[in-house]
PDB file of C-alpha atoms in Angstrom:
ATOM      1  CA  UNK A   1     -27.102   5.780  14.127  1.00 50.00           C
ATOM      2  CA  UNK A   2     -24.467   4.727  11.608  1.00 61.00           C
ATOM      3  CA  UNK A   3     -21.397   2.853  12.688  1.00 61.00           C
ATOM      4  CA  UNK A   4     -18.785   4.012  10.188  1.00 62.00           C
ATOM      5  CA  UNK A   5     -15.228   2.724  10.454  1.00 66.00           C
ATOM      6  CA  UNK A   6     -12.347   5.026   9.695  1.00 71.00           C
ATOM      7  CA  UNK A   7      -9.038   4.215   8.059  1.00 76.00           C
ATOM      8  CA  UNK A   8      -6.500   2.133   9.931  1.00 82.00           C
ATOM      9  CA  UNK A   9      -3.693   4.588  10.698  1.00 89.00           C
ATOM     10  CA  UNK A  10      -1.002   1.885  11.012  1.00 92.00           C
ATOM     11  CA  UNK A  11      -1.775   0.391   7.590  1.00 91.00           C
ATOM     12  CA  UNK A  12      -1.961   3.850   6.048  1.00 92.00           C
ATOM     13  CA  UNK A  13       1.582   4.606   7.269  1.00 95.00           C
ATOM     14  CA  UNK A  14       2.825   1.274   5.855  1.00 94.00           C
ATOM     15  CA  UNK A  15       1.241   2.010   2.459  1.00 94.00           C
ATOM     16  CA  UNK A  16       2.740   5.504   2.326  1.00 96.00           C
ATOM     17  CA  UNK A  17       6.250   4.402   3.329  1.00 95.00           C
ATOM     18  CA  UNK A  18       6.481   1.355   1.072  1.00 96.00           C
ATOM     19  CA  UNK A  19       4.938   3.240  -1.849  1.00 95.00           C
ATOM     20  CA  UNK A  20       7.440   6.064  -1.507  1.00 96.00           C
ATOM     21  CA  UNK A  21      10.353   3.611  -1.332  1.00 94.00           C
ATOM     22  CA  UNK A  22       9.125   1.865  -4.477  1.00 94.00           C
ATOM     23  CA  UNK A  23       8.790   5.191  -6.260  1.00 95.00           C
ATOM     24  CA  UNK A  24      12.277   6.307  -5.203  1.00 95.00           C
ATOM     25  CA  UNK A  25      13.965   3.026  -6.168  1.00 93.00           C
ATOM     26  CA  UNK A  26      12.357   2.812  -9.621  1.00 92.00           C
ATOM     27  CA  UNK A  27      14.463   4.002 -12.554  1.00 93.00           C
ATOM     28  CA  UNK A  28      12.031   5.498 -15.075  1.00 92.00           C
ATOM     29  CA  UNK A  29      14.574   5.725 -17.896  1.00 94.00           C
ATOM     30  CA  UNK A  30      15.359   1.983 -17.889  1.00 93.00           C
ATOM     31  CA  UNK A  31      12.139   0.770 -16.227  1.00 93.00           C
ATOM     32  CA  UNK A  32      14.068  -1.230 -13.624  1.00 93.00           C
ATOM     33  CA  UNK A  33      14.432  -1.249  -9.868  1.00 92.00           C
ATOM     34  CA  UNK A  34      17.746  -0.422  -8.175  1.00 90.00           C
ATOM     35  CA  UNK A  35      17.572  -3.386  -5.774  1.00 91.00           C
ATOM     36  CA  UNK A  36      15.166  -5.900  -7.342  1.00 93.00           C
ATOM     37  CA  UNK A  37      14.838  -8.376  -4.474  1.00 96.00           C
ATOM     38  CA  UNK A  38      14.345  -5.738  -1.777  1.00 94.00           C
ATOM     39  CA  UNK A  39      11.900  -3.864  -3.972  1.00 94.00           C
ATOM     40  CA  UNK A  40       9.851  -7.024  -4.543  1.00 95.00           C
ATOM     41  CA  UNK A  41       9.467  -7.269  -0.751  1.00 95.00           C
ATOM     42  CA  UNK A  42       8.372  -3.617  -0.717  1.00 95.00           C
ATOM     43  CA  UNK A  43       5.922  -4.309  -3.537  1.00 95.00           C
ATOM     44  CA  UNK A  44       4.453  -7.345  -1.806  1.00 97.00           C
ATOM     45  CA  UNK A  45       3.990  -5.507   1.484  1.00 96.00           C
ATOM     46  CA  UNK A  46       2.541  -2.478  -0.343  1.00 96.00           C
ATOM     47  CA  UNK A  47      -0.046  -4.568  -2.187  1.00 96.00           C
ATOM     48  CA  UNK A  48      -1.048  -6.579   0.877  1.00 96.00           C
ATOM     49  CA  UNK A  49      -1.376  -3.514   3.128  1.00 94.00           C
ATOM     50  CA  UNK A  50      -3.349  -1.663   0.452  1.00 93.00           C
ATOM     51  CA  UNK A  51      -5.665  -4.656  -0.002  1.00 94.00           C
ATOM     52  CA  UNK A  52      -6.356  -4.954   3.746  1.00 91.00           C
ATOM     53  CA  UNK A  53      -6.773  -1.189   4.086  1.00 89.00           C
ATOM     54  CA  UNK A  54      -9.297  -0.976   1.247  1.00 88.00           C
ATOM     55  CA  UNK A  55     -11.100  -4.152   2.278  1.00 87.00           C
ATOM     56  CA  UNK A  56     -11.735  -2.779   5.769  1.00 76.00           C
ATOM     57  CA  UNK A  57     -12.660   0.658   4.452  1.00 73.00           C
ATOM     58  CA  UNK A  58     -15.264  -0.561   1.943  1.00 78.00           C
ATOM     59  CA  UNK A  59     -16.706  -3.296   4.144  1.00 73.00           C
ATOM     60  CA  UNK A  60     -20.402  -2.584   4.412  1.00 63.00           C
ATOM     61  CA  UNK A  61     -22.222  -3.056   7.710  1.00 66.00           C
ATOM     62  CA  UNK A  62     -24.960  -5.669   7.554  1.00 66.00           C
ATOM     63  CA  UNK A  63     -28.482  -4.813   8.645  1.00 60.00           C
TER      64      UNK A  63
END
């Protein structure tokens, strides 16, 4: 029987919310953020949550 882990729902919500905020705050005409310091915090939390989410998802069970 395989023991397959699913996605972490809490981290998935964090990734979706921070990613949408980054997308909304980015000005595509000037390639700048509206609030640079706040958006760097969003970017850092987005990258860290995405890393942990993908690390747990692709972690292979050992035999």
